[in-house]
């Protein structure tokens, strides 16, 4: 069965850290750019970060996470990570990973229309 599975979410205090994982089964990730998105209650899903295919040489971040979050990939494990540091209450959301609709795109973008395969999400709650 083809699926993306996010994990690593949970409850964390402001200023703390979490590492989210996006693991794929039944489909390869290495030749696709991958994006992370989030959706807070009552809000639209928004782009957080993305990483280009293969060597992941290109990464992009939304302004609200720059300097705090880091995206990376381990193709041997068919997994993409989102390291979240210095988290804030406004980072509270369900976080989703998604796979680009086309392989070897050469770049990535934190816009939803680029992605056609999504995971089910993992909840991140930042609260003291």
Tab-separated table of N, CA and C in Angstrom:
chain	number	residue	atom	x	y	z
A	1	UNK	N	0.853	-1.196	0.000
A	1	UNK	CA	0.000	0.000	0.000
A	1	UNK	C	0.882	1.236	0.000
A	2	UNK	N	0.552	2.180	-0.884
A	2	UNK	CA	1.326	3.407	-0.978
A	2	UNK	C	0.891	4.369	0.110
A	3	UNK	N	1.854	4.847	0.901
A	3	UNK	CA	1.476	5.826	1.904
A	3	UNK	C	2.663	6.608	2.422
A	4	UNK	N	2.358	7.813	2.877
A	4	UNK	CA	3.301	8.642	3.626
A	4	UNK	C	2.809	8.683	5.067
A	5	UNK	N	3.717	8.489	5.999
A	5	UNK	CA	3.332	8.471	7.407
A	5	UNK	C	4.189	9.464	8.174
A	6	UNK	N	3.523	10.445	8.770
A	6	UNK	CA	4.223	11.410	9.609
A	6	UNK	C	4.252	10.899	11.051
A	7	UNK	N	5.311	11.217	11.756
A	7	UNK	CA	5.418	10.858	13.165
A	7	UNK	C	6.307	11.866	13.863
A	8	UNK	N	6.326	11.799	15.193
A	8	UNK	CA	7.193	12.663	15.969
A	8	UNK	C	6.489	13.838	16.613
A	9	UNK	N	5.214	14.000	16.317
A	9	UNK	CA	4.479	15.086	16.939
A	9	UNK	C	4.215	14.816	18.407
A	10	UNK	N	3.690	15.828	19.075
A	10	UNK	CA	3.378	15.675	20.484
A	10	UNK	C	3.249	17.020	21.156
A	11	UNK	N	3.271	16.984	22.473
A	11	UNK	CA	3.184	18.196	23.289
A	11	UNK	C	4.597	18.642	23.665
A	12	UNK	N	4.881	19.906	23.438
A	12	UNK	CA	6.206	20.448	23.754
A	12	UNK	C	6.030	21.843	24.322
A	13	UNK	N	6.911	22.207	25.222
A	13	UNK	CA	6.859	23.533	25.823
A	13	UNK	C	7.449	24.585	24.880
A	14	UNK	N	7.003	25.811	24.996
A	14	UNK	CA	7.620	26.877	24.200
A	14	UNK	C	9.124	26.909	24.398
A	15	UNK	N	9.831	27.077	23.294
A	15	UNK	CA	11.286	27.056	23.341
A	15	UNK	C	11.893	25.683	23.180
A	16	UNK	N	11.061	24.665	23.194
A	16	UNK	CA	11.543	23.295	23.067
A	16	UNK	C	11.736	22.878	21.628
A	17	UNK	N	12.022	21.578	21.443
A	17	UNK	CA	12.317	21.032	20.127
A	17	UNK	C	11.541	19.751	19.873
A	18	UNK	N	11.290	19.511	18.604
A	18	UNK	CA	10.699	18.264	18.133
A	18	UNK	C	11.321	17.948	16.779
A	19	UNK	N	11.375	16.650	16.464
A	19	UNK	CA	11.763	16.262	15.116
A	19	UNK	C	10.648	15.427	14.509
A	20	UNK	N	10.091	15.936	13.446
A	20	UNK	CA	9.061	15.205	12.726
A	20	UNK	C	9.701	14.354	11.634
A	21	UNK	N	9.108	13.202	11.400
A	21	UNK	CA	9.563	12.313	10.336
A	21	UNK	C	8.432	12.079	9.349
A	22	UNK	N	8.825	11.926	8.107
A	22	UNK	CA	7.884	11.591	7.038
A	22	UNK	C	8.452	10.360	6.344
A	23	UNK	N	7.868	9.213	6.631
A	23	UNK	CA	8.366	7.955	6.084
A	23	UNK	C	7.426	7.449	5.001
A	24	UNK	N	8.017	6.917	3.949
A	24	UNK	CA	7.222	6.422	2.837
A	24	UNK	C	7.272	4.908	2.772
A	25	UNK	N	6.158	4.331	2.442
A	25	UNK	CA	6.119	2.894	2.182
A	25	UNK	C	5.414	2.667	0.855
A	26	UNK	N	5.975	1.771	0.065
A	26	UNK	CA	5.362	1.462	-1.211
A	26	UNK	C	5.594	2.495	-2.289
A	27	UNK	N	6.362	3.544	-1.990
A	27	UNK	CA	6.669	4.538	-3.008
A	27	UNK	C	8.018	5.153	-2.688
A	28	UNK	N	8.812	5.438	-3.717
A	28	UNK	CA	10.135	6.022	-3.472
A	28	UNK	C	10.032	7.524	-3.281
A	29	UNK	N	10.874	8.061	-2.415
A	29	UNK	CA	10.896	9.505	-2.205
A	29	UNK	C	12.109	10.168	-2.833
A	30	UNK	N	13.168	9.413	-3.113
A	30	UNK	CA	14.429	10.046	-3.437
A	30	UNK	C	14.374	10.929	-4.675
A	31	UNK	N	13.543	10.601	-5.642
A	31	UNK	CA	13.507	11.378	-6.871
A	31	UNK	C	12.440	12.466	-6.858
A	32	UNK	N	11.879	12.731	-5.678
A	32	UNK	CA	10.818	13.737	-5.572
A	32	UNK	C	11.164	14.780	-4.530
A	33	UNK	N	10.783	16.010	-4.813
A	33	UNK	CA	10.849	17.002	-3.750
A	33	UNK	C	9.702	16.737	-2.778
A	34	UNK	N	9.943	17.088	-1.538
A	34	UNK	CA	8.993	16.836	-0.463
A	34	UNK	C	8.708	18.144	0.262
A	35	UNK	N	7.473	18.337	0.611
A	35	UNK	CA	7.092	19.536	1.342
A	35	UNK	C	6.477	19.200	2.682
A	36	UNK	N	6.647	20.122	3.614
A	36	UNK	CA	5.958	20.056	4.904
A	36	UNK	C	4.959	21.213	4.961
A	37	UNK	N	3.768	20.908	5.423
A	37	UNK	CA	2.708	21.891	5.552
A	37	UNK	C	2.105	21.764	6.944
A	38	UNK	N	1.334	22.756	7.324
A	38	UNK	CA	0.653	22.656	8.612
A	38	UNK	C	-0.717	23.305	8.523
A	39	UNK	N	-1.593	22.863	9.391
A	39	UNK	CA	-2.936	23.416	9.433
A	39	UNK	C	-3.386	23.525	10.877
A	40	UNK	N	-3.631	24.753	11.291
A	40	UNK	CA	-4.151	25.014	12.629
A	40	UNK	C	-5.678	25.035	12.559
A	41	UNK	N	-6.339	24.813	13.696
A	41	UNK	CA	-7.807	24.807	13.693
A	41	UNK	C	-8.372	26.100	13.137
A	42	UNK	N	-9.299	25.979	12.202
A	42	UNK	CA	-9.954	27.142	11.634
A	42	UNK	C	-9.131	27.916	10.627
A	43	UNK	N	-7.971	27.392	10.279
A	43	UNK	CA	-7.096	28.101	9.341
A	43	UNK	C	-6.820	27.254	8.111
A	44	UNK	N	-6.359	27.923	7.071
A	44	UNK	CA	-5.976	27.232	5.846
A	44	UNK	C	-4.660	26.481	6.064
A	45	UNK	N	-4.499	25.425	5.278
A	45	UNK	CA	-3.217	24.716	5.300
A	45	UNK	C	-2.167	25.615	4.665
A	46	UNK	N	-1.012	25.717	5.325
A	46	UNK	CA	0.033	26.607	4.847
A	46	UNK	C	1.361	25.872	4.709
A	47	UNK	N	2.161	26.331	3.777
A	47	UNK	CA	3.463	25.728	3.556
A	47	UNK	C	4.452	26.107	4.622
A	48	UNK	N	5.260	25.155	5.038
A	48	UNK	CA	6.274	25.370	6.065
A	48	UNK	C	7.680	25.298	5.470
A	49	UNK	N	7.942	24.221	4.733
A	49	UNK	CA	9.281	24.013	4.199
A	49	UNK	C	9.228	22.995	3.076
A	50	UNK	N	10.286	22.976	2.267
A	50	UNK	CA	10.390	21.951	1.233
A	50	UNK	C	11.852	21.654	0.977
A	51	UNK	N	12.088	20.491	0.377
A	51	UNK	CA	13.441	20.068	0.047
A	51	UNK	C	13.407	19.438	-1.337
A	52	UNK	N	14.411	19.755	-2.140
A	52	UNK	CA	14.445	19.260	-3.509
A	52	UNK	C	14.781	17.769	-3.539
A	53	UNK	N	14.578	17.188	-4.715
A	53	UNK	CA	14.788	15.756	-4.898
A	53	UNK	C	16.280	15.398	-4.842
A	54	UNK	N	16.524	14.106	-4.788
A	54	UNK	CA	17.882	13.541	-4.821
A	54	UNK	C	18.737	14.024	-3.645
A	55	UNK	N	19.656	14.954	-3.886
A	55	UNK	CA	20.588	15.352	-2.824
A	55	UNK	C	20.029	16.413	-1.883
A	56	UNK	N	18.840	16.880	-2.131
A	56	UNK	CA	18.241	17.865	-1.241
A	56	UNK	C	19.014	19.163	-1.168
A	57	UNK	N	19.649	19.536	-2.251
A	57	UNK	CA	20.522	20.717	-2.233
A	57	UNK	C	19.747	22.022	-2.122
A	58	UNK	N	18.475	21.978	-2.470
A	58	UNK	CA	17.670	23.184	-2.341
A	58	UNK	C	16.644	22.984	-1.230
A	59	UNK	N	16.588	23.947	-0.344
A	59	UNK	CA	15.568	23.952	0.696
A	59	UNK	C	14.933	25.327	0.752
A	60	UNK	N	13.687	25.369	1.150
A	60	UNK	CA	12.986	26.638	1.304
A	60	UNK	C	12.194	26.597	2.601
A	61	UNK	N	11.987	27.771	3.160
A	61	UNK	CA	11.272	27.884	4.430
A	61	UNK	C	10.318	29.074	4.388
A	62	UNK	N	9.191	28.902	5.012
A	62	UNK	CA	8.307	30.032	5.228
A	62	UNK	C	8.981	30.995	6.192
A	63	UNK	N	8.691	32.280	6.040
A	63	UNK	CA	9.347	33.282	6.886
A	63	UNK	C	9.141	33.011	8.372
A	64	UNK	N	7.985	32.485	8.720
A	64	UNK	CA	7.675	32.324	10.140
A	64	UNK	C	8.429	31.172	10.804
A	65	UNK	N	9.199	30.384	10.036
A	65	UNK	CA	9.996	29.313	10.638
A	65	UNK	C	11.478	29.438	10.326
A	66	UNK	N	11.847	30.411	9.516
A	66	UNK	CA	13.258	30.571	9.162
A	66	UNK	C	14.112	30.757	10.402
A	67	UNK	N	15.222	30.028	10.424
A	67	UNK	CA	16.124	30.101	11.560
A	67	UNK	C	15.740	29.205	12.722
A	68	UNK	N	14.555	28.610	12.649
A	68	UNK	CA	14.120	27.719	13.738
A	68	UNK	C	13.920	26.277	13.271
A	69	UNK	N	13.448	26.094	12.059
A	69	UNK	CA	13.173	24.753	11.529
A	69	UNK	C	14.216	24.388	10.479
A	70	UNK	N	14.507	23.093	10.392
A	70	UNK	CA	15.442	22.590	9.384
A	70	UNK	C	14.872	21.332	8.754
A	71	UNK	N	14.834	21.314	7.440
A	71	UNK	CA	14.357	20.144	6.713
A	71	UNK	C	15.564	19.372	6.188
A	72	UNK	N	15.445	18.055	6.182
A	72	UNK	CA	16.525	17.211	5.672
A	72	UNK	C	15.924	15.910	5.158
A	73	UNK	N	16.740	15.160	4.444
A	73	UNK	CA	16.247	13.887	3.923
A	73	UNK	C	17.316	12.813	4.043
A	74	UNK	N	16.868	11.588	4.227
A	74	UNK	CA	17.730	10.410	4.254
A	74	UNK	C	17.133	9.432	3.249
A	75	UNK	N	17.664	9.447	2.043
A	75	UNK	CA	17.075	8.629	0.979
A	75	UNK	C	17.240	7.133	1.249
A	76	UNK	N	18.291	6.769	1.940
A	76	UNK	CA	18.483	5.352	2.273
A	76	UNK	C	17.352	4.839	3.154
A	77	UNK	N	16.802	5.743	3.970
A	77	UNK	CA	15.693	5.369	4.848
A	77	UNK	C	14.336	5.777	4.270
A	78	UNK	N	14.377	6.370	3.081
A	78	UNK	CA	13.130	6.811	2.440
A	78	UNK	C	12.329	7.723	3.366
A	79	UNK	N	13.031	8.644	4.009
A	79	UNK	CA	12.426	9.477	5.048
A	79	UNK	C	12.912	10.918	4.919
A	80	UNK	N	11.996	11.832	5.201
A	80	UNK	CA	12.308	13.256	5.258
A	80	UNK	C	11.996	13.735	6.675
A	81	UNK	N	12.816	14.639	7.170
A	81	UNK	CA	12.680	15.114	8.547
A	81	UNK	C	12.404	16.612	8.582
A	82	UNK	N	11.771	17.022	9.651
A	82	UNK	CA	11.626	18.450	9.951
A	82	UNK	C	12.036	18.646	11.402
A	83	UNK	N	13.206	19.228	11.594
A	83	UNK	CA	13.687	19.549	12.936
A	83	UNK	C	13.115	20.897	13.335
A	84	UNK	N	12.393	20.905	14.439
A	84	UNK	CA	11.722	22.115	14.914
A	84	UNK	C	12.376	22.550	16.216
A	85	UNK	N	13.027	23.679	16.209
A	85	UNK	CA	13.671	24.215	17.405
A	85	UNK	C	13.012	25.526	17.812
A	86	UNK	N	13.163	25.857	19.086
A	86	UNK	CA	12.612	27.115	19.603
A	86	UNK	C	11.150	27.290	19.187
A	87	UNK	N	10.365	26.263	19.416
A	87	UNK	CA	8.978	26.299	18.976
A	87	UNK	C	8.182	27.323	19.770
A	88	UNK	N	7.119	27.807	19.140
A	88	UNK	CA	6.270	28.833	19.732
A	88	UNK	C	4.829	28.316	19.776
A	89	UNK	N	3.998	28.886	20.625
A	89	UNK	CA	2.594	28.446	20.668
A	89	UNK	C	1.910	28.530	19.316
A	90	UNK	N	2.284	29.502	18.509
A	90	UNK	CA	1.661	29.634	17.180
A	90	UNK	C	2.101	28.554	16.203
A	91	UNK	N	3.050	27.712	16.579
A	91	UNK	CA	3.419	26.557	15.750
A	91	UNK	C	2.458	25.381	15.955
A	92	UNK	N	1.547	25.524	16.887
A	92	UNK	CA	0.579	24.462	17.134
A	92	UNK	C	-0.281	24.223	15.903
A	93	UNK	N	-0.282	22.985	15.427
A	93	UNK	CA	-1.009	22.639	14.198
A	93	UNK	C	-0.844	21.150	13.932
A	94	UNK	N	-1.593	20.667	12.965
A	94	UNK	CA	-1.328	19.353	12.406
A	94	UNK	C	-0.345	19.547	11.260
A	95	UNK	N	0.720	18.780	11.293
A	95	UNK	CA	1.772	18.900	10.281
A	95	UNK	C	1.664	17.735	9.297
A	96	UNK	N	1.729	18.089	8.013
A	96	UNK	CA	1.592	17.120	6.933
A	96	UNK	C	2.845	17.156	6.058
A	97	UNK	N	3.222	15.993	5.560
A	97	UNK	CA	4.215	15.973	4.498
A	97	UNK	C	3.529	15.564	3.202
A	98	UNK	N	4.155	15.943	2.094
A	98	UNK	CA	3.556	15.660	0.799
A	98	UNK	C	4.654	15.484	-0.246
A	99	UNK	N	4.331	14.708	-1.264
A	99	UNK	CA	5.269	14.430	-2.347
A	99	UNK	C	4.882	15.215	-3.593
A	100	UNK	N	5.902	15.798	-4.214
A	100	UNK	CA	5.704	16.537	-5.450
A	100	UNK	C	5.035	15.646	-6.499
A	101	UNK	N	4.260	16.248	-7.376
A	101	UNK	CA	3.556	15.455	-8.376
A	101	UNK	C	4.471	14.965	-9.476
A	102	UNK	N	5.638	15.588	-9.654
A	102	UNK	CA	6.526	15.162	-10.729
A	102	UNK	C	7.914	14.869	-10.164
A	103	UNK	N	8.576	13.863	-10.736
A	103	UNK	CA	9.918	13.527	-10.250
A	103	UNK	C	10.972	14.479	-10.799
A	104	UNK	N	12.074	14.585	-10.058
A	104	UNK	CA	13.242	15.345	-10.500
A	104	UNK	C	12.872	16.728	-11.013
A	105	UNK	N	12.092	17.423	-10.247
A	105	UNK	CA	11.653	18.756	-10.647
A	105	UNK	C	12.792	19.767	-10.628
A	106	UNK	N	13.852	19.465	-9.879
A	106	UNK	CA	14.996	20.361	-9.850
A	106	UNK	C	14.895	21.476	-8.840
A	107	UNK	N	13.721	21.663	-8.281
A	107	UNK	CA	13.557	22.674	-7.259
A	107	UNK	C	12.420	22.225	-6.350
A	108	UNK	N	12.011	23.088	-5.472
A	108	UNK	CA	10.844	22.786	-4.651
A	108	UNK	C	10.123	24.084	-4.350
A	109	UNK	N	8.910	23.970	-3.870
A	109	UNK	CA	8.119	25.145	-3.543
A	109	UNK	C	7.163	24.809	-2.407
A	110	UNK	N	6.935	25.752	-1.527
A	110	UNK	CA	6.016	25.531	-0.409
A	110	UNK	C	4.616	26.000	-0.773
A	111	UNK	N	4.167	25.496	-1.904
A	111	UNK	CA	2.808	25.781	-2.347
A	111	UNK	C	2.072	24.464	-2.571
A	112	UNK	N	0.841	24.402	-2.137
A	112	UNK	CA	0.104	23.138	-2.128
A	112	UNK	C	-0.063	22.521	-3.503
A	113	UNK	N	-0.168	23.345	-4.547
A	113	UNK	CA	-0.490	22.799	-5.864
A	113	UNK	C	0.634	21.948	-6.438
A	114	UNK	N	1.822	22.024	-5.841
A	114	UNK	CA	2.944	21.219	-6.325
A	114	UNK	C	2.863	19.771	-5.866
A	115	UNK	N	1.968	19.460	-4.952
A	115	UNK	CA	1.996	18.162	-4.267
A	115	UNK	C	0.688	17.416	-4.470
A	116	UNK	N	0.823	16.144	-4.803
A	116	UNK	CA	-0.389	15.380	-5.081
A	116	UNK	C	-0.530	14.128	-4.229
A	117	UNK	N	0.416	13.919	-3.298
A	117	UNK	CA	0.338	12.742	-2.436
A	117	UNK	C	0.660	13.186	-1.022
A	118	UNK	N	-0.289	12.974	-0.122
A	118	UNK	CA	-0.211	13.540	1.218
A	118	UNK	C	-0.304	12.463	2.291
A	119	UNK	N	0.376	12.741	3.405
A	119	UNK	CA	0.201	11.907	4.575
A	119	UNK	C	-1.017	12.346	5.372
A	120	UNK	N	-1.238	11.650	6.488
A	120	UNK	CA	-2.423	11.924	7.313
A	120	UNK	C	-2.161	12.987	8.374
A	121	UNK	N	-0.929	13.314	8.611
A	121	UNK	CA	-0.605	14.381	9.546
A	121	UNK	C	-0.247	13.894	10.937
A	122	UNK	N	0.485	14.746	11.652
A	122	UNK	CA	0.835	14.497	13.045
A	122	UNK	C	0.616	15.790	13.824
A	123	UNK	N	0.015	15.662	14.990
A	123	UNK	CA	-0.344	16.842	15.779
A	123	UNK	C	0.866	17.347	16.558
A	124	UNK	N	1.099	18.646	16.474
A	124	UNK	CA	2.112	19.320	17.286
A	124	UNK	C	1.404	20.366	18.139
A	125	UNK	N	1.592	20.271	19.430
A	125	UNK	CA	0.984	21.227	20.353
A	125	UNK	C	2.085	21.866	21.189
A	126	UNK	N	2.160	23.179	21.122
A	126	UNK	CA	3.168	23.929	21.875
A	126	UNK	C	2.459	24.676	22.995
A	127	UNK	N	2.714	24.261	24.197
A	127	UNK	CA	2.018	24.844	25.339
A	127	UNK	C	2.806	24.581	26.610
A	128	UNK	N	2.704	25.531	27.537
A	128	UNK	CA	3.333	25.336	28.840
A	128	UNK	C	2.338	24.747	29.830
